[in-house]
PDB file of C-alpha atoms in Angstrom:
ATOM      1  CA  GLN Q   1      13.067   0.481  -8.949  1.00 74.00           C
ATOM      2  CA  SER Q   2      10.977   3.249 -10.504  1.00 87.00           C
ATOM      3  CA  ALA Q   3       7.294   3.500  -9.804  1.00 93.00           C
ATOM      4  CA  LEU Q   4       4.734   2.403 -12.195  1.00 97.00           C
ATOM      5  CA  THR Q   5       3.519   5.156 -14.397  1.00 98.00           C
ATOM      6  CA  GLN Q   6       0.091   6.462 -13.942  1.00 98.00           C
ATOM      7  CA  PRO Q   7      -1.210   9.580 -15.477  1.00 98.00           C
ATOM      8  CA  ARG Q   8      -1.016  12.528 -12.805  1.00 98.00           C
ATOM      9  CA  SER Q   9      -4.450  13.399 -13.266  1.00 98.00           C
ATOM     10  CA  VAL Q  10      -7.808  12.619 -15.048  1.00 98.00           C
ATOM     11  CA  SER Q  11     -11.206  14.064 -15.008  1.00 97.00           C
ATOM     12  CA  GLY Q  12     -14.798  13.239 -15.883  1.00 97.00           C
ATOM     13  CA  SER Q  13     -18.228  14.594 -15.394  1.00 97.00           C
ATOM     14  CA  PRO Q  14     -20.941  12.863 -13.227  1.00 97.00           C
ATOM     15  CA  GLY Q  15     -22.488   9.686 -14.878  1.00 97.00           C
ATOM     16  CA  GLN Q  16     -19.344   9.430 -17.215  1.00 97.00           C
ATOM     17  CA  SER Q  17     -16.665   6.561 -17.240  1.00 98.00           C
ATOM     18  CA  VAL Q  18     -13.075   7.106 -16.649  1.00 98.00           C
ATOM     19  CA  THR Q  19     -10.109   4.899 -17.117  1.00 98.00           C
ATOM     20  CA  ILE Q  20      -6.712   5.192 -15.237  1.00 98.00           C
ATOM     21  CA  SER Q  21      -3.616   3.710 -16.618  1.00 98.00           C
ATOM     22  CA  CYS Q  22      -0.879   1.951 -14.967  1.00 98.00           C
ATOM     23  CA  THR Q  23       2.148   1.044 -17.082  1.00 98.00           C
ATOM     24  CA  GLY Q  24       4.894  -1.037 -15.876  1.00 97.00           C
ATOM     25  CA  THR Q  25       7.241  -3.836 -17.515  1.00 96.00           C
ATOM     26  CA  SER Q  26       7.222  -7.444 -18.224  1.00 95.00           C
ATOM     27  CA  SER Q  27       9.071  -7.827 -14.797  1.00 95.00           C
ATOM     28  CA  ASP Q  28       5.932  -6.494 -13.011  1.00 96.00           C
ATOM     29  CA  VAL Q  29       2.699  -5.645 -14.299  1.00 97.00           C
ATOM     30  CA  GLY Q  30       3.256  -7.848 -17.407  1.00 96.00           C
ATOM     31  CA  GLY Q  31       4.546 -10.738 -15.672  1.00 96.00           C
ATOM     32  CA  TYR Q  32       1.881 -11.440 -13.098  1.00 96.00           C
ATOM     33  CA  ASN Q  33      -1.720 -10.931 -12.620  1.00 96.00           C
ATOM     34  CA  TYR Q  34      -1.241  -9.498  -9.255  1.00 97.00           C
ATOM     35  CA  VAL Q  35      -2.186  -5.883  -9.770  1.00 98.00           C
ATOM     36  CA  SER Q  36      -4.217  -4.097  -7.148  1.00 98.00           C
ATOM     37  CA  TRP Q  37      -5.654  -0.654  -7.075  1.00 98.00           C
ATOM     38  CA  TYR Q  38      -6.281   1.782  -3.927  1.00 98.00           C
ATOM     39  CA  GLN Q  39      -8.604   4.852  -3.589  1.00 98.00           C
ATOM     40  CA  GLN Q  40      -7.322   7.600  -1.149  1.00 98.00           C
ATOM     41  CA  HIS Q  41      -9.342  10.528  -0.030  1.00 98.00           C
ATOM     42  CA  PRO Q  42      -7.364  13.748   1.151  1.00 96.00           C
ATOM     43  CA  GLY Q  43      -6.199  12.879   4.646  1.00 96.00           C
ATOM     44  CA  LYS Q  44      -7.550   9.365   4.836  1.00 98.00           C
ATOM     45  CA  VAL Q  45      -6.226   5.963   4.665  1.00 98.00           C
ATOM     46  CA  PRO Q  46      -5.871   4.098   1.422  1.00 98.00           C
ATOM     47  CA  LYS Q  47      -8.774   1.633   0.394  1.00 98.00           C
ATOM     48  CA  LEU Q  48      -8.510  -1.679  -1.576  1.00 98.00           C
ATOM     49  CA  MET Q  49     -10.500  -1.243  -4.725  1.00 98.00           C
ATOM     50  CA  ILE Q  50      -9.132  -4.126  -6.968  1.00 98.00           C
ATOM     51  CA  TYR Q  51      -6.886  -6.985  -6.412  1.00 97.00           C
ATOM     52  CA  ASP Q  52      -5.642  -9.712  -8.816  1.00 97.00           C
ATOM     53  CA  VAL Q  53      -6.290  -7.218 -11.711  1.00 97.00           C
ATOM     54  CA  SER Q  54      -9.875  -7.592 -11.800  1.00 98.00           C
ATOM     55  CA  LYS Q  55     -11.391  -8.895  -8.262  1.00 97.00           C
ATOM     56  CA  ARG Q  56     -13.342  -6.641  -6.295  1.00 98.00           C
ATOM     57  CA  PRO Q  57     -13.350  -7.053  -2.517  1.00 96.00           C
ATOM     58  CA  SER Q  58     -16.852  -7.150  -0.643  1.00 95.00           C
ATOM     59  CA  GLY Q  59     -18.397  -3.697  -0.395  1.00 96.00           C
ATOM     60  CA  VAL Q  60     -16.604  -2.219  -3.441  1.00 97.00           C
ATOM     61  CA  PRO Q  61     -19.249  -0.896  -6.018  1.00 97.00           C
ATOM     62  CA  ASP Q  62     -19.278  -2.821  -9.289  1.00 96.00           C
ATOM     63  CA  ARG Q  63     -18.811   0.440 -11.029  1.00 97.00           C
ATOM     64  CA  PHE Q  64     -15.041  -0.155 -10.345  1.00 98.00           C
ATOM     65  CA  SER Q  65     -13.500  -2.636 -12.766  1.00 98.00           C
ATOM     66  CA  GLY Q  66      -9.990  -3.666 -13.501  1.00 98.00           C
ATOM     67  CA  SER Q  67      -8.377  -5.096 -16.339  1.00 98.00           C
ATOM     68  CA  LYS Q  68      -4.770  -5.815 -17.895  1.00 98.00           C
ATOM     69  CA  SER Q  69      -3.220  -5.756 -21.292  1.00 97.00           C
ATOM     70  CA  GLY Q  70       0.369  -6.563 -21.770  1.00 97.00           C
ATOM     71  CA  ASN Q  71       2.462  -4.162 -19.340  1.00 97.00           C
ATOM     72  CA  THR Q  72      -0.578  -2.034 -18.782  1.00 98.00           C
ATOM     73  CA  ALA Q  73      -3.357  -2.368 -16.101  1.00 98.00           C
ATOM     74  CA  SER Q  74      -6.316  -0.199 -16.077  1.00 98.00           C
ATOM     75  CA  LEU Q  75      -8.908   0.878 -13.465  1.00 98.00           C
ATOM     76  CA  THR Q  76     -12.138   1.909 -14.935  1.00 98.00           C
ATOM     77  CA  ILE Q  77     -14.859   3.735 -12.887  1.00 98.00           C
ATOM     78  CA  SER Q  78     -18.240   3.922 -14.702  1.00 98.00           C
ATOM     79  CA  GLY Q  79     -21.243   6.203 -13.618  1.00 97.00           C
ATOM     80  CA  LEU Q  80     -18.760   8.586 -11.916  1.00 98.00           C
ATOM     81  CA  GLN Q  81     -19.915   9.980  -8.676  1.00 97.00           C
ATOM     82  CA  ALA Q  82     -18.830  13.006  -6.885  1.00 97.00           C
ATOM     83  CA  GLU Q  83     -17.513  10.770  -4.021  1.00 97.00           C
ATOM     84  CA  ASP Q  84     -15.213   9.071  -6.347  1.00 98.00           C
ATOM     85  CA  GLU Q  85     -13.024  12.178  -6.508  1.00 98.00           C
ATOM     86  CA  ALA Q  86      -9.860  10.913  -4.878  1.00 98.00           C
ATOM     87  CA  ASP Q  87      -6.236   9.775  -5.678  1.00 98.00           C
ATOM     88  CA  TYR Q  88      -5.862   6.179  -7.099  1.00 98.00           C
ATOM     89  CA  TYR Q  89      -2.913   4.090  -6.739  1.00 98.00           C
ATOM     90  CA  CYS Q  90      -2.036   1.026  -8.657  1.00 98.00           C
ATOM     91  CA  CYS Q  91       0.439  -1.698  -7.255  1.00 98.00           C
ATOM     92  CA  SER Q  92       2.031  -4.699  -8.662  1.00 98.00           C
ATOM     93  CA  TYR Q  93       3.984  -7.846  -7.511  1.00 97.00           C
ATOM     94  CA  THR Q  94       7.312  -7.664  -8.869  1.00 96.00           C
ATOM     95  CA  GLY Q  95       8.646 -11.274  -8.212  1.00 90.00           C
ATOM     96  CA  SER Q  96      10.621 -12.335  -5.028  1.00 91.00           C
ATOM     97  CA  TYR Q  97       7.978 -11.097  -2.832  1.00 94.00           C
ATOM     98  CA  THR Q  98       8.394  -7.518  -3.590  1.00 95.00           C
ATOM     99  CA  LEU Q  99       5.954  -4.828  -4.503  1.00 97.00           C
ATOM    100  CA  LEU Q 100       5.831  -1.661  -6.379  1.00 98.00           C
ATOM    101  CA  PHE Q 101       3.393   1.165  -6.435  1.00 98.00           C
ATOM    102  CA  GLY Q 102       2.421   3.487  -8.958  1.00 98.00           C
ATOM    103  CA  GLY Q 103       2.922   7.330  -8.568  1.00 97.00           C
ATOM    104  CA  GLY Q 104      -0.876   8.199  -8.164  1.00 98.00           C
ATOM    105  CA  THR Q 105      -3.487   9.633 -10.310  1.00 98.00           C
ATOM    106  CA  LYS Q 106      -5.874  12.484  -8.981  1.00 98.00           C
ATOM    107  CA  LEU Q 107      -9.291  12.025 -10.307  1.00 98.00           C
ATOM    108  CA  THR Q 108     -11.445  15.279 -10.488  1.00 98.00           C
ATOM    109  CA  VAL Q 109     -15.062  14.987 -10.825  1.00 97.00           C
ATOM    110  CA  LEU Q 110     -16.166  18.220 -12.855  1.00 94.00           C
TER     111      LEU Q 110
ATOM    112  CA  GLN D   1     -12.759  -7.467  11.453  1.00 89.00           C
ATOM    113  CA  VAL D   2      -8.906  -6.828  11.609  1.00 94.00           C
ATOM    114  CA  HIS D   3      -7.861  -3.929  13.119  1.00 97.00           C
ATOM    115  CA  LEU D   4      -4.256  -2.382  12.967  1.00 98.00           C
ATOM    116  CA  GLN D   5      -2.866   0.700  14.976  1.00 98.00           C
ATOM    117  CA  GLU D   6       0.581   2.184  14.577  1.00 98.00           C
ATOM    118  CA  SER D   7       2.482   3.702  17.497  1.00 97.00           C
ATOM    119  CA  GLY D   8       5.772   5.326  18.084  1.00 95.00           C
ATOM    120  CA  PRO D   9       7.611   8.634  18.193  1.00 96.00           C
ATOM    121  CA  GLY D  10       6.176  11.395  15.850  1.00 95.00           C
ATOM    122  CA  LEU D  11       9.766  13.085  15.802  1.00 97.00           C
ATOM    123  CA  VAL D  12      13.054  11.448  15.044  1.00 98.00           C
ATOM    124  CA  LYS D  13      16.488  13.180  14.744  1.00 98.00           C
ATOM    125  CA  PRO D  14      18.394  12.930  11.528  1.00 97.00           C
ATOM    126  CA  SER D  15      20.908   9.954  11.574  1.00 97.00           C
ATOM    127  CA  GLU D  16      18.711   8.242  14.232  1.00 98.00           C
ATOM    128  CA  THR D  17      16.607   5.205  13.899  1.00 98.00           C
ATOM    129  CA  LEU D  18      12.848   5.271  13.388  1.00 98.00           C
ATOM    130  CA  SER D  19      11.026   2.750  15.351  1.00 98.00           C
ATOM    131  CA  LEU D  20       7.181   2.207  14.868  1.00 98.00           C
ATOM    132  CA  THR D  21       5.021  -0.756  16.116  1.00 98.00           C
ATOM    133  CA  CYS D  22       1.854  -2.173  14.725  1.00 98.00           C
ATOM    134  CA  THR D  23      -0.783  -3.730  16.966  1.00 98.00           C
ATOM    135  CA  VAL D  24      -3.027  -6.216  15.536  1.00 97.00           C
ATOM    136  CA  SER D  25      -6.302  -6.922  16.941  1.00 97.00           C
ATOM    137  CA  GLY D  26      -9.424  -9.160  15.554  1.00 95.00           C
ATOM    138  CA  TYR D  27      -6.941 -11.525  14.206  1.00 94.00           C
ATOM    139  CA  SER D  28      -3.881 -13.654  15.515  1.00 94.00           C
ATOM    140  CA  ILE D  29      -0.768 -12.909  13.567  1.00 93.00           C
ATOM    141  CA  SER D  30       0.283 -16.749  14.459  1.00 89.00           C
ATOM    142  CA  SER D  31      -2.634 -17.805  12.359  1.00 88.00           C
ATOM    143  CA  GLY D  32      -0.913 -16.761   9.227  1.00 83.00           C
ATOM    144  CA  TYR D  33      -0.826 -13.850   6.823  1.00 88.00           C
ATOM    145  CA  PHE D  34       1.846 -11.398   5.712  1.00 95.00           C
ATOM    146  CA  TRP D  35       2.284  -8.128   7.408  1.00 97.00           C
ATOM    147  CA  GLY D  36       3.615  -4.985   5.822  1.00 97.00           C
ATOM    148  CA  TRP D  37       4.579  -1.278   5.781  1.00 98.00           C
ATOM    149  CA  VAL D  38       3.942   1.520   3.528  1.00 98.00           C
ATOM    150  CA  ARG D  39       4.764   5.149   3.685  1.00 98.00           C
ATOM    151  CA  GLN D  40       3.681   8.246   1.962  1.00 98.00           C
ATOM    152  CA  PRO D  41       5.767  11.558   2.334  1.00 98.00           C
ATOM    153  CA  PRO D  42       3.630  14.677   2.367  1.00 97.00           C
ATOM    154  CA  GLY D  43       1.914  15.323  -0.946  1.00 96.00           C
ATOM    155  CA  LYS D  44       3.543  12.323  -2.748  1.00 97.00           C
ATOM    156  CA  GLY D  45       2.697   8.661  -3.496  1.00 97.00           C
ATOM    157  CA  LEU D  46       2.646   5.493  -1.543  1.00 98.00           C
ATOM    158  CA  GLU D  47       5.942   3.480  -1.181  1.00 98.00           C
ATOM    159  CA  TRP D  48       6.163  -0.073   0.031  1.00 98.00           C
ATOM    160  CA  ILE D  49       8.742  -0.765   2.568  1.00 98.00           C
ATOM    161  CA  GLY D  50       8.557  -4.388   3.512  1.00 98.00           C
ATOM    162  CA  SER D  51       6.693  -7.455   4.699  1.00 97.00           C
ATOM    163  CA  ILE D  52       7.000  -9.931   7.288  1.00 96.00           C
ATOM    164  CA  HIS D  53       5.292 -13.512   7.845  1.00 94.00           C
ATOM    165  CA  HIS D  54       4.372 -14.615  11.118  1.00 90.00           C
ATOM    166  CA  SER D  55       7.265 -17.061  11.053  1.00 91.00           C
ATOM    167  CA  GLY D  56       9.585 -14.157  10.762  1.00 92.00           C
ATOM    168  CA  ILE D  57      10.317 -14.451   7.006  1.00 94.00           C
ATOM    169  CA  THR D  58      11.012 -10.798   5.603  1.00 97.00           C
ATOM    170  CA  HIS D  59      11.075  -9.189   2.266  1.00 96.00           C
ATOM    171  CA  TYR D  60      11.975  -5.573   1.747  1.00 97.00           C
ATOM    172  CA  ASN D  61      12.118  -2.937  -0.777  1.00 97.00           C
ATOM    173  CA  PRO D  62      15.587  -3.071  -2.512  1.00 95.00           C
ATOM    174  CA  SER D  63      15.874   0.802  -2.101  1.00 96.00           C
ATOM    175  CA  LEU D  64      15.488   0.699   1.438  1.00 97.00           C
ATOM    176  CA  LYS D  65      17.050  -2.805   2.444  1.00 96.00           C
ATOM    177  CA  SER D  66      20.115  -1.677   3.712  1.00 97.00           C
ATOM    178  CA  ARG D  67      18.369   0.456   6.429  1.00 98.00           C
ATOM    179  CA  VAL D  68      15.168  -1.620   7.420  1.00 98.00           C
ATOM    180  CA  THR D  69      14.374  -4.258   9.797  1.00 98.00           C
ATOM    181  CA  ILE D  70      10.855  -5.530  10.318  1.00 98.00           C
ATOM    182  CA  SER D  71      10.258  -7.993  13.060  1.00 97.00           C
ATOM    183  CA  VAL D  72       7.129  -9.764  14.470  1.00 96.00           C
ATOM    184  CA  ASP D  73       6.196 -10.462  18.284  1.00 95.00           C
ATOM    185  CA  THR D  74       3.344 -12.997  18.060  1.00 93.00           C
ATOM    186  CA  SER D  75       3.105 -12.934  21.830  1.00 94.00           C
ATOM    187  CA  LYS D  76       1.994  -9.389  21.730  1.00 96.00           C
ATOM    188  CA  ASN D  77       0.329  -9.659  18.271  1.00 96.00           C
ATOM    189  CA  GLN D  78       2.550  -6.967  16.947  1.00 97.00           C
ATOM    190  CA  PHE D  79       5.123  -6.310  14.315  1.00 97.00           C
ATOM    191  CA  SER D  80       7.580  -3.483  14.059  1.00 98.00           C
ATOM    192  CA  LEU D  81       9.588  -1.233  11.885  1.00 98.00           C
ATOM    193  CA  ASN D  82      12.991  -0.143  12.211  1.00 98.00           C
ATOM    194  CA  LEU D  83      14.600   2.475   9.685  1.00 98.00           C
ATOM    195  CA  SER D  84      18.271   3.514  10.465  1.00 97.00           C
ATOM    196  CA  SER D  85      19.977   6.559   9.702  1.00 98.00           C
ATOM    197  CA  VAL D  86      17.170   8.519   8.643  1.00 98.00           C
ATOM    198  CA  THR D  87      17.206  11.724   6.720  1.00 98.00           C
ATOM    199  CA  ALA D  88      14.591  14.260   5.686  1.00 97.00           C
ATOM    200  CA  ALA D  89      13.412  12.113   2.830  1.00 97.00           C
ATOM    201  CA  ASP D  90      12.192   9.682   5.530  1.00 98.00           C
ATOM    202  CA  ALA D  91       9.506  11.953   6.760  1.00 98.00           C
ATOM    203  CA  ALA D  92       6.114  10.641   5.966  1.00 98.00           C
ATOM    204  CA  ALA D  93       2.975   8.889   7.027  1.00 98.00           C
ATOM    205  CA  TYR D  94       3.836   5.298   7.919  1.00 98.00           C
ATOM    206  CA  TYR D  95       0.981   2.926   7.471  1.00 98.00           C
ATOM    207  CA  CYS D  96       0.819  -0.845   8.660  1.00 98.00           C
ATOM    208  CA  ALA D  97      -1.134  -3.259   6.761  1.00 98.00           C
ATOM    209  CA  SER D  98      -2.137  -6.783   6.374  1.00 96.00           C
ATOM    210  CA  VAL D  99      -0.696  -8.263   2.935  1.00 95.00           C
ATOM    211  CA  GLY D 100      -3.088 -10.674   1.376  1.00 90.00           C
ATOM    212  CA  SER D 101      -2.785 -13.872  -0.712  1.00 83.00           C
ATOM    213  CA  SER D 102       0.215 -15.992  -1.687  1.00 82.00           C
ATOM    214  CA  PRO D 103       2.495 -14.516  -2.682  1.00 88.00           C
ATOM    215  CA  PRO D 104       1.357 -11.666  -0.563  1.00 86.00           C
ATOM    216  CA  HIS D 105       0.355  -8.786  -3.207  1.00 91.00           C
ATOM    217  CA  TYR D 106      -2.166  -6.573  -1.928  1.00 95.00           C
ATOM    218  CA  PHE D 107      -3.072  -4.505   1.024  1.00 97.00           C
ATOM    219  CA  ASP D 108      -6.520  -5.236   2.482  1.00 95.00           C
ATOM    220  CA  TYR D 109      -6.550  -3.951   6.060  1.00 96.00           C
ATOM    221  CA  TRP D 110      -4.737  -0.670   7.017  1.00 98.00           C
ATOM    222  CA  GLY D 111      -3.801   1.177  10.085  1.00 98.00           C
ATOM    223  CA  GLN D 112      -4.747   4.773  10.602  1.00 98.00           C
ATOM    224  CA  GLY D 113      -1.175   5.943   9.882  1.00 98.00           C
ATOM    225  CA  THR D 114       1.291   7.711  11.868  1.00 98.00           C
ATOM    226  CA  LEU D 115       3.101  10.878  10.748  1.00 98.00           C
ATOM    227  CA  VAL D 116       6.739  10.815  11.417  1.00 98.00           C
ATOM    228  CA  THR D 117       8.910  14.167  11.238  1.00 98.00           C
ATOM    229  CA  VAL D 118      12.683  14.063  10.823  1.00 98.00           C
ATOM    230  CA  SER D 119      14.122  17.077  12.472  1.00 96.00           C
ATOM    231  CA  SER D 120      16.877  18.105  14.936  1.00 94.00           C
TER     232      SER D 120
END
């Protein structure tokens, strides 16, 4: 199983919006509404930001939103802030109780 | 608040078995939920290793299935990971986490992670 495809890096200026894509197949991203997103600052533990494609856990700012179209899921961060600079990973259910992560995207806030 | 803490050797010899334990506090494993392991080689991305239900039902990453065993000890509120025949490619930070929903598909609470080096 190959990792879900994410851009290696994206960047944006403070206040702007950025979107990170996560592309899979009809057997994972496209087949289930079970995509989650994680934020990881250097040396830190991953943090759940989005689950079930577009739901936010308590405490996650509403600047973070998720969506899906076909085999591609997306994480959009609006009103970029310096603290958003981190690595972001998507994860999808792939059936039979198995899970698959994306390769990760480094977000740089210019 | 659910708290998870990994423990185990930080150094494992090649060909030997990596063994880690995750101790859960703030929630009884017997109450339900799935529990999982995720690893991250230095400078690389996250990889799901496997998950276990409190009943003992397990699910593994197909790429690691032949070498992985995850078990649960509800009396100690712990679950464990064994990875056999390790090589340098298994060196990573290993995280334990709770896996939410049904089917379990997102990691909501994470341990701090433990770094495992593979070297003779």
